[in-house]
PDB file of C-alpha atoms in Angstrom:
ATOM      1  CA  MET A   1      70.636  94.057 104.528  1.00 46.00           C
ATOM      2  CA  LEU A   2      72.163  93.443 101.020  1.00 46.00           C
ATOM      3  CA  LEU A   3      74.870  95.597 101.825  1.00 48.00           C
ATOM      4  CA  ASN A   4      75.709  93.890 105.022  1.00 45.00           C
ATOM      5  CA  SER A   5      75.376  90.198 103.241  1.00 47.00           C
ATOM      6  CA  SER A   6      78.082  91.816 100.614  1.00 50.00           C
ATOM      7  CA  SER A   7      80.334  92.752 103.482  1.00 52.00           C
ATOM      8  CA  LEU A   8      80.025  89.541 105.573  1.00 42.00           C
ATOM      9  CA  TRP A   9      80.618  87.314 101.890  1.00 46.00           C
ATOM     10  CA  THR A  10      83.705  89.504 101.715  1.00 56.00           C
ATOM     11  CA  LEU A  11      85.118  88.850 105.007  1.00 49.00           C
ATOM     12  CA  THR A  12      84.654  84.907 104.256  1.00 50.00           C
ATOM     13  CA  GLY A  13      86.272  85.392 100.946  1.00 61.00           C
ATOM     14  CA  ARG A  14      83.182  84.325  99.119  1.00 64.00           C
ATOM     15  CA  LEU A  15      83.771  86.872  96.545  1.00 74.00           C
ATOM     16  CA  ASP A  16      81.173  85.425  93.871  1.00 76.00           C
ATOM     17  CA  GLU A  17      78.284  85.742  96.790  1.00 78.00           C
ATOM     18  CA  ALA A  18      79.655  88.958  97.646  1.00 79.00           C
ATOM     19  CA  ALA A  19      79.232  90.481  94.377  1.00 82.00           C
ATOM     20  CA  ALA A  20      75.813  88.982  93.587  1.00 82.00           C
ATOM     21  CA  SER A  21      74.717  90.619  96.690  1.00 83.00           C
ATOM     22  CA  LEU A  22      75.910  93.960  95.505  1.00 85.00           C
ATOM     23  CA  GLU A  23      74.638  93.368  91.924  1.00 87.00           C
ATOM     24  CA  GLU A  24      71.113  93.023  93.762  1.00 86.00           C
ATOM     25  CA  ALA A  25      71.344  95.918  95.845  1.00 85.00           C
ATOM     26  CA  LEU A  26      72.334  98.105  92.806  1.00 87.00           C
ATOM     27  CA  ARG A  27      69.220  96.922  91.219  1.00 89.00           C
ATOM     28  CA  LEU A  28      67.405  98.031  94.000  1.00 90.00           C
ATOM     29  CA  PHE A  29      68.778 101.591  94.677  1.00 91.00           C
ATOM     30  CA  ARG A  30      68.437 102.008  90.792  1.00 90.00           C
ATOM     31  CA  THR A  31      64.680 101.122  91.150  1.00 89.00           C
ATOM     32  CA  PHE A  32      64.285 103.780  94.070  1.00 90.00           C
ATOM     33  CA  GLY A  33      66.298 106.160  92.770  1.00 91.00           C
ATOM     34  CA  ASP A  34      69.033 106.808  95.318  1.00 93.00           C
ATOM     35  CA  ARG A  35      71.785 107.802  93.378  1.00 93.00           C
ATOM     36  CA  ARG A  36      74.274 108.058  95.661  1.00 93.00           C
ATOM     37  CA  ARG A  37      73.890 104.414  97.423  1.00 91.00           C
ATOM     38  CA  GLU A  38      73.976 103.522  93.587  1.00 94.00           C
ATOM     39  CA  ALA A  39      77.332 104.830  93.285  1.00 94.00           C
ATOM     40  CA  GLU A  40      78.474 103.622  96.363  1.00 91.00           C
ATOM     41  CA  ALA A  41      77.372  99.918  95.635  1.00 91.00           C
ATOM     42  CA  LEU A  42      79.305 100.580  92.063  1.00 94.00           C
ATOM     43  CA  GLY A  43      82.151 101.295  93.877  1.00 94.00           C
ATOM     44  CA  GLY A  44      82.390  98.447  95.940  1.00 91.00           C
ATOM     45  CA  LEU A  45      81.157  96.133  92.891  1.00 93.00           C
ATOM     46  CA  GLY A  46      83.786  97.588  90.769  1.00 94.00           C
ATOM     47  CA  THR A  47      86.397  96.798  93.633  1.00 92.00           C
ATOM     48  CA  LEU A  48      84.942  92.974  93.853  1.00 92.00           C
ATOM     49  CA  LEU A  49      85.313  92.616  90.232  1.00 94.00           C
ATOM     50  CA  LEU A  50      89.180  93.481  90.294  1.00 94.00           C
ATOM     51  CA  SER A  51      89.704  90.715  93.494  1.00 91.00           C
ATOM     52  CA  LEU A  52      87.978  88.009  91.277  1.00 92.00           C
ATOM     53  CA  ARG A  53      90.234  88.966  88.099  1.00 93.00           C
ATOM     54  CA  ARG A  54      87.648  90.373  85.886  1.00 95.00           C
ATOM     55  CA  VAL A  55      89.241  93.062  85.431  1.00 97.00           C
ATOM     56  CA  ASP A  56      87.476  94.599  81.952  1.00 97.00           C
ATOM     57  CA  GLU A  57      84.492  94.228  83.921  1.00 97.00           C
ATOM     58  CA  SER A  58      85.531  96.258  86.953  1.00 97.00           C
ATOM     59  CA  ILE A  59      86.892  99.148  84.753  1.00 98.00           C
ATOM     60  CA  ALA A  60      83.757  99.603  83.413  1.00 98.00           C
ATOM     61  CA  VAL A  61      81.826  99.707  86.707  1.00 97.00           C
ATOM     62  CA  LEU A  62      84.550 101.711  88.530  1.00 98.00           C
ATOM     63  CA  GLU A  63      84.149 104.177  85.593  1.00 98.00           C
ATOM     64  CA  GLU A  64      80.191 104.569  86.130  1.00 97.00           C
ATOM     65  CA  ALA A  65      81.151 104.782  89.835  1.00 97.00           C
ATOM     66  CA  VAL A  66      83.494 107.559  89.586  1.00 97.00           C
ATOM     67  CA  ASP A  67      81.033 109.357  87.114  1.00 96.00           C
ATOM     68  CA  LEU A  68      78.428 109.289  89.336  1.00 96.00           C
ATOM     69  CA  LEU A  69      80.209 109.393  92.905  1.00 96.00           C
ATOM     70  CA  GLY A  70      81.504 113.284  91.330  1.00 93.00           C
ATOM     71  CA  GLU A  71      77.765 114.224  91.126  1.00 93.00           C
ATOM     72  CA  HIS A  72      76.448 112.545  94.179  1.00 94.00           C
ATOM     73  CA  GLY A  73      79.166 111.184  96.570  1.00 92.00           C
ATOM     74  CA  THR A  74      81.638 112.859  99.157  1.00 94.00           C
ATOM     75  CA  PRO A  75      85.051 113.368  98.076  1.00 96.00           C
ATOM     76  CA  LEU A  76      86.543 110.587 100.590  1.00 96.00           C
ATOM     77  CA  VAL A  77      84.500 108.091  98.577  1.00 95.00           C
ATOM     78  CA  THR A  78      85.489 109.483  95.361  1.00 97.00           C
ATOM     79  CA  ALA A  79      88.885 109.507  96.070  1.00 97.00           C
ATOM     80  CA  ARG A  80      88.716 105.650  97.148  1.00 96.00           C
ATOM     81  CA  ALA A  81      86.797 105.116  93.909  1.00 97.00           C
ATOM     82  CA  LEU A  82      89.673 106.847  91.905  1.00 98.00           C
ATOM     83  CA  SER A  83      92.335 104.520  93.322  1.00 97.00           C
ATOM     84  CA  ASN A  84      90.673 101.584  92.901  1.00 97.00           C
ATOM     85  CA  LEU A  85      90.304 102.542  89.470  1.00 98.00           C
ATOM     86  CA  GLY A  86      93.921 103.175  88.780  1.00 98.00           C
ATOM     87  CA  ASN A  87      94.266  99.481  90.659  1.00 98.00           C
ATOM     88  CA  ALA A  88      92.129  98.092  87.554  1.00 98.00           C
ATOM     89  CA  LEU A  89      93.566 100.328  84.774  1.00 98.00           C
ATOM     90  CA  SER A  90      97.083  99.098  85.961  1.00 98.00           C
ATOM     91  CA  ALA A  91      96.178  95.435  86.159  1.00 97.00           C
ATOM     92  CA  ALA A  92      95.262  95.586  82.524  1.00 98.00           C
ATOM     93  CA  GLY A  93      98.192  97.168  81.535  1.00 97.00           C
ATOM     94  CA  ARG A  94      96.661 100.659  80.819  1.00 98.00           C
ATOM     95  CA  PHE A  95      99.639 102.368  82.935  1.00 98.00           C
ATOM     96  CA  GLY A  96      98.972 106.027  81.577  1.00 98.00           C
ATOM     97  CA  ASP A  97      95.539 105.927  82.427  1.00 98.00           C
ATOM     98  CA  ALA A  98      96.044 104.384  85.700  1.00 98.00           C
ATOM     99  CA  ILE A  99      98.622 107.535  86.679  1.00 98.00           C
ATOM    100  CA  ALA A 100      96.453 109.864  85.646  1.00 98.00           C
ATOM    101  CA  ARG A 101      93.223 108.278  88.196  1.00 98.00           C
ATOM    102  CA  TYR A 102      96.200 107.985  91.010  1.00 98.00           C
ATOM    103  CA  GLY A 103      97.180 111.641  90.690  1.00 98.00           C
ATOM    104  CA  ARG A 104      93.143 112.809  90.676  1.00 98.00           C
ATOM    105  CA  SER A 105      92.699 110.655  93.942  1.00 98.00           C
ATOM    106  CA  LEU A 106      96.107 112.166  95.289  1.00 98.00           C
ATOM    107  CA  ALA A 107      95.219 115.461  94.889  1.00 98.00           C
ATOM    108  CA  MET A 108      91.716 114.766  96.914  1.00 98.00           C
ATOM    109  CA  PHE A 109      93.291 112.762  99.680  1.00 98.00           C
ATOM    110  CA  ARG A 110      95.761 115.663 100.050  1.00 97.00           C
ATOM    111  CA  GLU A 111      92.625 118.199 100.116  1.00 97.00           C
ATOM    112  CA  LEU A 112      90.659 115.870 102.739  1.00 97.00           C
ATOM    113  CA  ASP A 113      94.347 115.454 104.644  1.00 96.00           C
ATOM    114  CA  ASP A 114      93.627 111.761 104.658  1.00 97.00           C
ATOM    115  CA  TRP A 115      97.243 110.441 105.435  1.00 96.00           C
ATOM    116  CA  TYR A 116      96.420 106.768 104.667  1.00 96.00           C
ATOM    117  CA  GLY A 117      94.616 107.969 101.443  1.00 97.00           C
ATOM    118  CA  VAL A 118      97.767 110.010 100.307  1.00 98.00           C
ATOM    119  CA  ALA A 119      99.946 106.999 101.343  1.00 98.00           C
ATOM    120  CA  PHE A 120      98.112 104.733  98.857  1.00 97.00           C
ATOM    121  CA  ALA A 121      97.711 106.688  96.164  1.00 98.00           C
ATOM    122  CA  ALA A 122     100.566 108.190  96.244  1.00 98.00           C
ATOM    123  CA  GLY A 123     102.785 104.866  96.439  1.00 98.00           C
ATOM    124  CA  ARG A 124     100.507 103.326  93.911  1.00 98.00           C
ATOM    125  CA  LEU A 125     101.441 106.408  91.942  1.00 98.00           C
ATOM    126  CA  GLY A 126     105.187 105.750  92.370  1.00 98.00           C
ATOM    127  CA  VAL A 127     104.778 101.835  91.280  1.00 98.00           C
ATOM    128  CA  THR A 128     103.005 102.287  88.267  1.00 98.00           C
ATOM    129  CA  LEU A 129     105.193 105.293  87.147  1.00 98.00           C
ATOM    130  CA  HIS A 130     107.962 102.829  87.897  1.00 98.00           C
ATOM    131  CA  GLU A 131     106.444  99.931  86.002  1.00 97.00           C
ATOM    132  CA  ALA A 132     105.605 102.278  83.016  1.00 97.00           C
ATOM    133  CA  GLY A 133     109.246 102.760  82.304  1.00 97.00           C
ATOM    134  CA  ARG A 134     109.704 106.385  84.092  1.00 97.00           C
ATOM    135  CA  PRO A 135     111.584 105.411  87.439  1.00 97.00           C
ATOM    136  CA  GLU A 136     112.852 109.259  87.772  1.00 97.00           C
ATOM    137  CA  GLU A 137     108.930 110.475  88.126  1.00 98.00           C
ATOM    138  CA  ALA A 138     108.590 107.958  90.737  1.00 98.00           C
ATOM    139  CA  VAL A 139     110.853 109.226  93.188  1.00 98.00           C
ATOM    140  CA  GLN A 140     108.629 112.133  94.428  1.00 98.00           C
ATOM    141  CA  PRO A 141     105.380 110.381  94.750  1.00 98.00           C
ATOM    142  CA  LEU A 142     106.916 107.606  96.783  1.00 98.00           C
ATOM    143  CA  THR A 143     109.012 109.497  99.146  1.00 98.00           C
ATOM    144  CA  GLN A 144     105.483 111.109  99.605  1.00 98.00           C
ATOM    145  CA  ALA A 145     104.258 108.047 100.466  1.00 98.00           C
ATOM    146  CA  ILE A 146     106.822 107.346 102.698  1.00 98.00           C
ATOM    147  CA  GLU A 147     106.572 110.595 104.558  1.00 98.00           C
ATOM    148  CA  ALA A 148     102.526 110.033 104.637  1.00 98.00           C
ATOM    149  CA  CYS A 149     103.207 106.258 106.427  1.00 97.00           C
ATOM    150  CA  ARG A 150     105.992 107.981 108.992  1.00 97.00           C
ATOM    151  CA  ALA A 151     103.097 110.722 110.018  1.00 96.00           C
ATOM    152  CA  GLY A 152     100.414 107.931 110.236  1.00 96.00           C
ATOM    153  CA  GLY A 153     102.705 105.395 112.383  1.00 96.00           C
ATOM    154  CA  GLU A 154     102.312 102.914 109.776  1.00 96.00           C
ATOM    155  CA  ARG A 155     106.133 101.808 109.607  1.00 96.00           C
ATOM    156  CA  ASP A 156     105.265  98.330 107.808  1.00 96.00           C
ATOM    157  CA  GLY A 157     104.114 100.631 105.104  1.00 97.00           C
ATOM    158  CA  GLU A 158     107.066 103.034 105.600  1.00 98.00           C
ATOM    159  CA  ALA A 159     109.288  99.839 105.187  1.00 97.00           C
ATOM    160  CA  GLN A 160     107.362  98.901 102.100  1.00 97.00           C
ATOM    161  CA  GLY A 161     107.751 102.233 100.484  1.00 98.00           C
ATOM    162  CA  TYR A 162     111.668 102.295 101.049  1.00 98.00           C
ATOM    163  CA  LEU A 163     111.880  98.614  99.374  1.00 98.00           C
ATOM    164  CA  ALA A 164     110.220 100.362  96.438  1.00 98.00           C
ATOM    165  CA  LEU A 165     112.092 103.469  96.160  1.00 98.00           C
ATOM    166  CA  GLY A 166     115.428 101.473  96.599  1.00 98.00           C
ATOM    167  CA  SER A 167     113.953  99.713  93.455  1.00 97.00           C
ATOM    168  CA  VAL A 168     113.073 102.793  91.444  1.00 98.00           C
ATOM    169  CA  LEU A 169     116.469 104.435  92.599  1.00 97.00           C
ATOM    170  CA  THR A 170     118.433 101.618  91.129  1.00 96.00           C
ATOM    171  CA  ASP A 171     116.799 101.697  87.887  1.00 95.00           C
ATOM    172  CA  THR A 172     118.029 105.194  87.965  1.00 96.00           C
ATOM    173  CA  ALA A 173     121.588 104.246  88.819  1.00 94.00           C
ATOM    174  CA  ASP A 174     121.620 105.954  91.939  1.00 96.00           C
ATOM    175  CA  HIS A 175     123.228 102.966  93.739  1.00 94.00           C
ATOM    176  CA  THR A 176     124.041 104.910  97.023  1.00 94.00           C
ATOM    177  CA  GLY A 177     120.685 106.066  97.439  1.00 96.00           C
ATOM    178  CA  ALA A 178     119.187 102.549  96.702  1.00 97.00           C
ATOM    179  CA  LEU A 179     121.674 101.476  99.718  1.00 95.00           C
ATOM    180  CA  GLN A 180     120.497 104.099 102.007  1.00 96.00           C
ATOM    181  CA  ALA A 181     116.716 103.196 101.267  1.00 97.00           C
ATOM    182  CA  PHE A 182     117.359  99.811 101.435  1.00 96.00           C
ATOM    183  CA  GLU A 183     118.873 100.129 104.640  1.00 94.00           C
ATOM    184  CA  GLN A 184     116.108 102.087 106.386  1.00 96.00           C
ATOM    185  CA  ALA A 185     113.487  99.178 105.124  1.00 96.00           C
ATOM    186  CA  LEU A 186     115.881  96.830 106.637  1.00 92.00           C
ATOM    187  CA  ALA A 187     115.914  98.822 110.300  1.00 92.00           C
ATOM    188  CA  LEU A 188     112.270  99.170 110.236  1.00 95.00           C
ATOM    189  CA  TYR A 189     111.908  95.511 109.367  1.00 91.00           C
ATOM    190  CA  HIS A 190     114.322  94.436 112.384  1.00 87.00           C
ATOM    191  CA  ASP A 191     112.241  97.016 114.819  1.00 88.00           C
ATOM    192  CA  LEU A 192     109.082  95.371 113.634  1.00 90.00           C
ATOM    193  CA  GLY A 193     110.148  91.576 114.041  1.00 83.00           C
ATOM    194  CA  ASN A 194     109.198  91.263 110.465  1.00 87.00           C
ATOM    195  CA  GLY A 195     111.377  87.968 108.991  1.00 84.00           C
ATOM    196  CA  THR A 196     109.895  88.499 105.674  1.00 88.00           C
ATOM    197  CA  GLY A 197     110.727  91.998 105.100  1.00 91.00           C
ATOM    198  CA  LEU A 198     113.954  91.523 106.677  1.00 88.00           C
ATOM    199  CA  VAL A 199     115.205  88.799 104.234  1.00 90.00           C
ATOM    200  CA  THR A 200     113.688  90.575 101.522  1.00 93.00           C
ATOM    201  CA  ALA A 201     115.404  93.718 102.636  1.00 94.00           C
ATOM    202  CA  MET A 202     119.189  92.181 102.925  1.00 91.00           C
ATOM    203  CA  ARG A 203     118.528  90.428  99.537  1.00 93.00           C
ATOM    204  CA  ALA A 204     118.111  93.971  97.961  1.00 95.00           C
ATOM    205  CA  LEU A 205     121.212  94.929  99.822  1.00 94.00           C
ATOM    206  CA  GLY A 206     123.406  92.296  98.521  1.00 93.00           C
ATOM    207  CA  THR A 207     121.939  92.447  95.097  1.00 93.00           C
ATOM    208  CA  THR A 208     122.879  96.513  95.311  1.00 94.00           C
ATOM    209  CA  TYR A 209     126.634  95.939  96.624  1.00 93.00           C
ATOM    210  CA  GLU A 210     126.899  93.335  93.866  1.00 92.00           C
ATOM    211  CA  ARG A 211     126.024  95.972  91.663  1.00 91.00           C
ATOM    212  CA  LEU A 212     128.544  98.314  93.177  1.00 91.00           C
ATOM    213  CA  GLY A 213     131.255  95.605  92.736  1.00 92.00           C
ATOM    214  CA  ASP A 214     131.998  95.177  96.436  1.00 92.00           C
ATOM    215  CA  ALA A 215     131.863  91.354  96.866  1.00 91.00           C
ATOM    216  CA  ALA A 216     132.283  91.198 100.298  1.00 88.00           C
ATOM    217  CA  GLY A 217     129.369  93.384 101.064  1.00 87.00           C
ATOM    218  CA  ALA A 218     127.314  91.549  98.813  1.00 89.00           C
ATOM    219  CA  ALA A 219     128.183  87.812 100.413  1.00 88.00           C
ATOM    220  CA  GLU A 220     127.678  89.391 103.911  1.00 85.00           C
ATOM    221  CA  HIS A 221     123.912  90.361 103.258  1.00 88.00           C
ATOM    222  CA  LEU A 222     122.944  87.636 101.115  1.00 87.00           C
ATOM    223  CA  PHE A 223     124.713  84.750 103.173  1.00 81.00           C
ATOM    224  CA  PHE A 224     122.217  86.019 106.051  1.00 80.00           C
ATOM    225  CA  ALA A 225     119.495  86.338 103.684  1.00 84.00           C
ATOM    226  CA  GLY A 226     119.571  83.051 102.979  1.00 79.00           C
ATOM    227  CA  LEU A 227     120.221  81.607 106.477  1.00 74.00           C
ATOM    228  CA  LEU A 228     117.348  83.608 107.947  1.00 73.00           C
ATOM    229  CA  HIS A 229     115.297  82.266 104.925  1.00 70.00           C
ATOM    230  CA  SER A 230     115.936  78.618 105.846  1.00 64.00           C
ATOM    231  CA  GLY A 231     114.510  76.834 108.894  1.00 53.00           C
ATOM    232  CA  GLU A 232     118.488  76.562 110.113  1.00 50.00           C
ATOM    233  CA  GLY A 233     119.137  80.071 109.970  1.00 50.00           C
ATOM    234  CA  MET A 234     119.358  81.070 113.766  1.00 50.00           C
ATOM    235  CA  PRO A 235     121.618  78.094 114.738  1.00 56.00           C
ATOM    236  CA  ALA A 236     123.891  78.560 111.969  1.00 56.00           C
ATOM    237  CA  ILE A 237     124.162  82.803 112.720  1.00 55.00           C
ATOM    238  CA  ARG A 238     124.978  81.743 116.132  1.00 59.00           C
ATOM    239  CA  ALA A 239     127.542  79.131 115.625  1.00 65.00           C
ATOM    240  CA  ASP A 240     129.242  81.971 113.018  1.00 63.00           C
ATOM    241  CA  GLU A 241     129.095  84.655 115.798  1.00 61.00           C
ATOM    242  CA  GLU A 242     130.588  82.576 118.595  1.00 69.00           C
ATOM    243  CA  GLY A 243     133.531  81.479 116.040  1.00 68.00           C
ATOM    244  CA  ASN A 244     134.134  85.099 115.778  1.00 64.00           C
ATOM    245  CA  ARG A 245     133.860  85.877 119.181  1.00 70.00           C
ATOM    246  CA  ARG A 246     136.538  83.232 120.088  1.00 74.00           C
ATOM    247  CA  LYS A 247     138.919  84.522 117.471  1.00 70.00           C
ATOM    248  CA  GLY A 248     138.330  88.365 118.935  1.00 69.00           C
ATOM    249  CA  ARG A 249     136.551  89.868 116.200  1.00 60.00           C
ATOM    250  CA  PRO A 250     133.192  91.271 115.392  1.00 56.00           C
ATOM    251  CA  GLY A 251     131.298  88.814 113.158  1.00 56.00           C
ATOM    252  CA  PRO A 252     129.255  90.357 110.539  1.00 54.00           C
ATOM    253  CA  TRP A 253     125.666  89.593 112.320  1.00 55.00           C
ATOM    254  CA  ARG A 254     127.457  92.035 114.764  1.00 57.00           C
ATOM    255  CA  ARG A 255     128.448  94.565 112.336  1.00 56.00           C
ATOM    256  CA  LEU A 256     124.834  94.586 110.530  1.00 57.00           C
ATOM    257  CA  ARG A 257     122.886  94.999 113.852  1.00 55.00           C
ATOM    258  CA  ALA A 258     125.081  97.870 114.854  1.00 56.00           C
ATOM    259  CA  ARG A 259     123.813  99.337 112.300  1.00 51.00           C
ATOM    260  CA  PHE A 260     120.276  99.186 113.157  1.00 48.00           C
ATOM    261  CA  GLY A 261     120.726 102.063 116.022  1.00 44.00           C
ATOM    262  CA  ARG A 262     121.701 104.493 113.835  1.00 44.00           C
ATOM    263  CA  SER A 263     119.507 103.659 110.915  1.00 44.00           C
ATOM    264  CA  SER A 264     116.037 103.487 112.548  1.00 41.00           C
ATOM    265  CA  ARG A 265     114.612 106.277 114.525  1.00 42.00           C
ATOM    266  CA  GLY A 266     114.241 105.317 117.962  1.00 37.00           C
ATOM    267  CA  ALA A 267     115.549 101.805 117.537  1.00 36.00           C
ATOM    268  CA  THR A 268     116.699  99.782 120.322  1.00 31.00           C
ATOM    269  CA  PRO A 269     119.223  96.974 119.390  1.00 32.00           C
ATOM    270  CA  SER A 270     119.266  93.742 121.467  1.00 33.00           C
ATOM    271  CA  PRO A 271     122.333  93.324 123.586  1.00 30.00           C
ATOM    272  CA  ASP A 272     122.562  89.650 122.260  1.00 33.00           C
ATOM    273  CA  PRO A 273     124.112  90.149 118.701  1.00 32.00           C
ATOM    274  CA  ALA A 274     123.949  86.900 118.209  1.00 33.00           C
ATOM    275  CA  SER A 275     120.003  87.015 118.226  1.00 34.00           C
ATOM    276  CA  PRO A 276     118.087  88.604 115.552  1.00 35.00           C
ATOM    277  CA  PRO A 277     114.704  89.631 115.612  1.00 34.00           C
ATOM    278  CA  PRO A 278     111.714  86.927 115.880  1.00 33.00           C
ATOM    279  CA  SER A 279     110.413  86.123 112.156  1.00 33.00           C
ATOM    280  CA  SER A 280     106.589  87.030 112.178  1.00 32.00           C
ATOM    281  CA  GLY A 281     106.027  88.317 108.691  1.00 33.00           C
ATOM    282  CA  ARG A 282     102.747  90.900 109.335  1.00 34.00           C
ATOM    283  CA  ARG A 283     101.397  91.543 105.766  1.00 36.00           C
ATOM    284  CA  ASP A 284     103.010  90.959 102.318  1.00 38.00           C
ATOM    285  CA  ASP A 285     101.092  93.718 100.490  1.00 40.00           C
ATOM    286  CA  PRO A 286      99.297  97.225 100.801  1.00 36.00           C
ATOM    287  CA  LYS A 287      95.482  96.257 101.223  1.00 39.00           C
ATOM    288  CA  GLU A 288      93.667  98.023  98.327  1.00 44.00           C
ATOM    289  CA  THR A 289      90.938 100.914  99.805  1.00 45.00           C
ATOM    290  CA  ALA A 290      87.767  99.836  99.746  1.00 39.00           C
TER     291      ALA A 290
END
């Protein structure tokens, strides 16, 4: 009953009440000697404490959960707790410890053949390696995360993976590779109709072209990123395309959209080159594993 109450509080955003319910459940499990459910309650409580930004408490609780789950929990729940412990350690700036936990979690998810777990742990491992100033090492896990998302049909996660990979490749001075990664993200966000992601990918491409000294490419992408981000973006894009059509030349939006069919697997470009995808902005950040 207390676990159900905690879930309800969490769903309604009342995280303090959810944590209190889990703490009471934890006390009862300890009283009755139910070690498995005690370990699982610790894992849930540690994750909630992280959401409440009580980072040090979260680390202590999740470390206890991982130790107890190693004896009394299932491999799946243990792997999730390790990932969440990695999140807490990363939030505390303890990147080396976080990387070690993500690595253990990733190995367990692979053993379980859990594509979502692999995608999450590998993605977090890559991002944390990048944050720790080790971008060269981040390429492989981010590539694994992208492949896992693709295998599971999680295209939004795949696009986020390409954005992260592009940032890493930029920091390794592989600007050509970065362009390819950002192009893939752009194409996926186009297919998804994710306007927020589309703007992010266009800005990343514009910045990368600028680093390469391609002023035209930079201006083209940053121009459309700005238009799409503004409320007046679509009328301005259509007016620009109409002006280029009357001059008998393809406008930049037409050239950009012509790439979508090449970059994205199975993408079908809209027949109207002046009509970019709708802006829906699905989700911004991958959720923590619970």
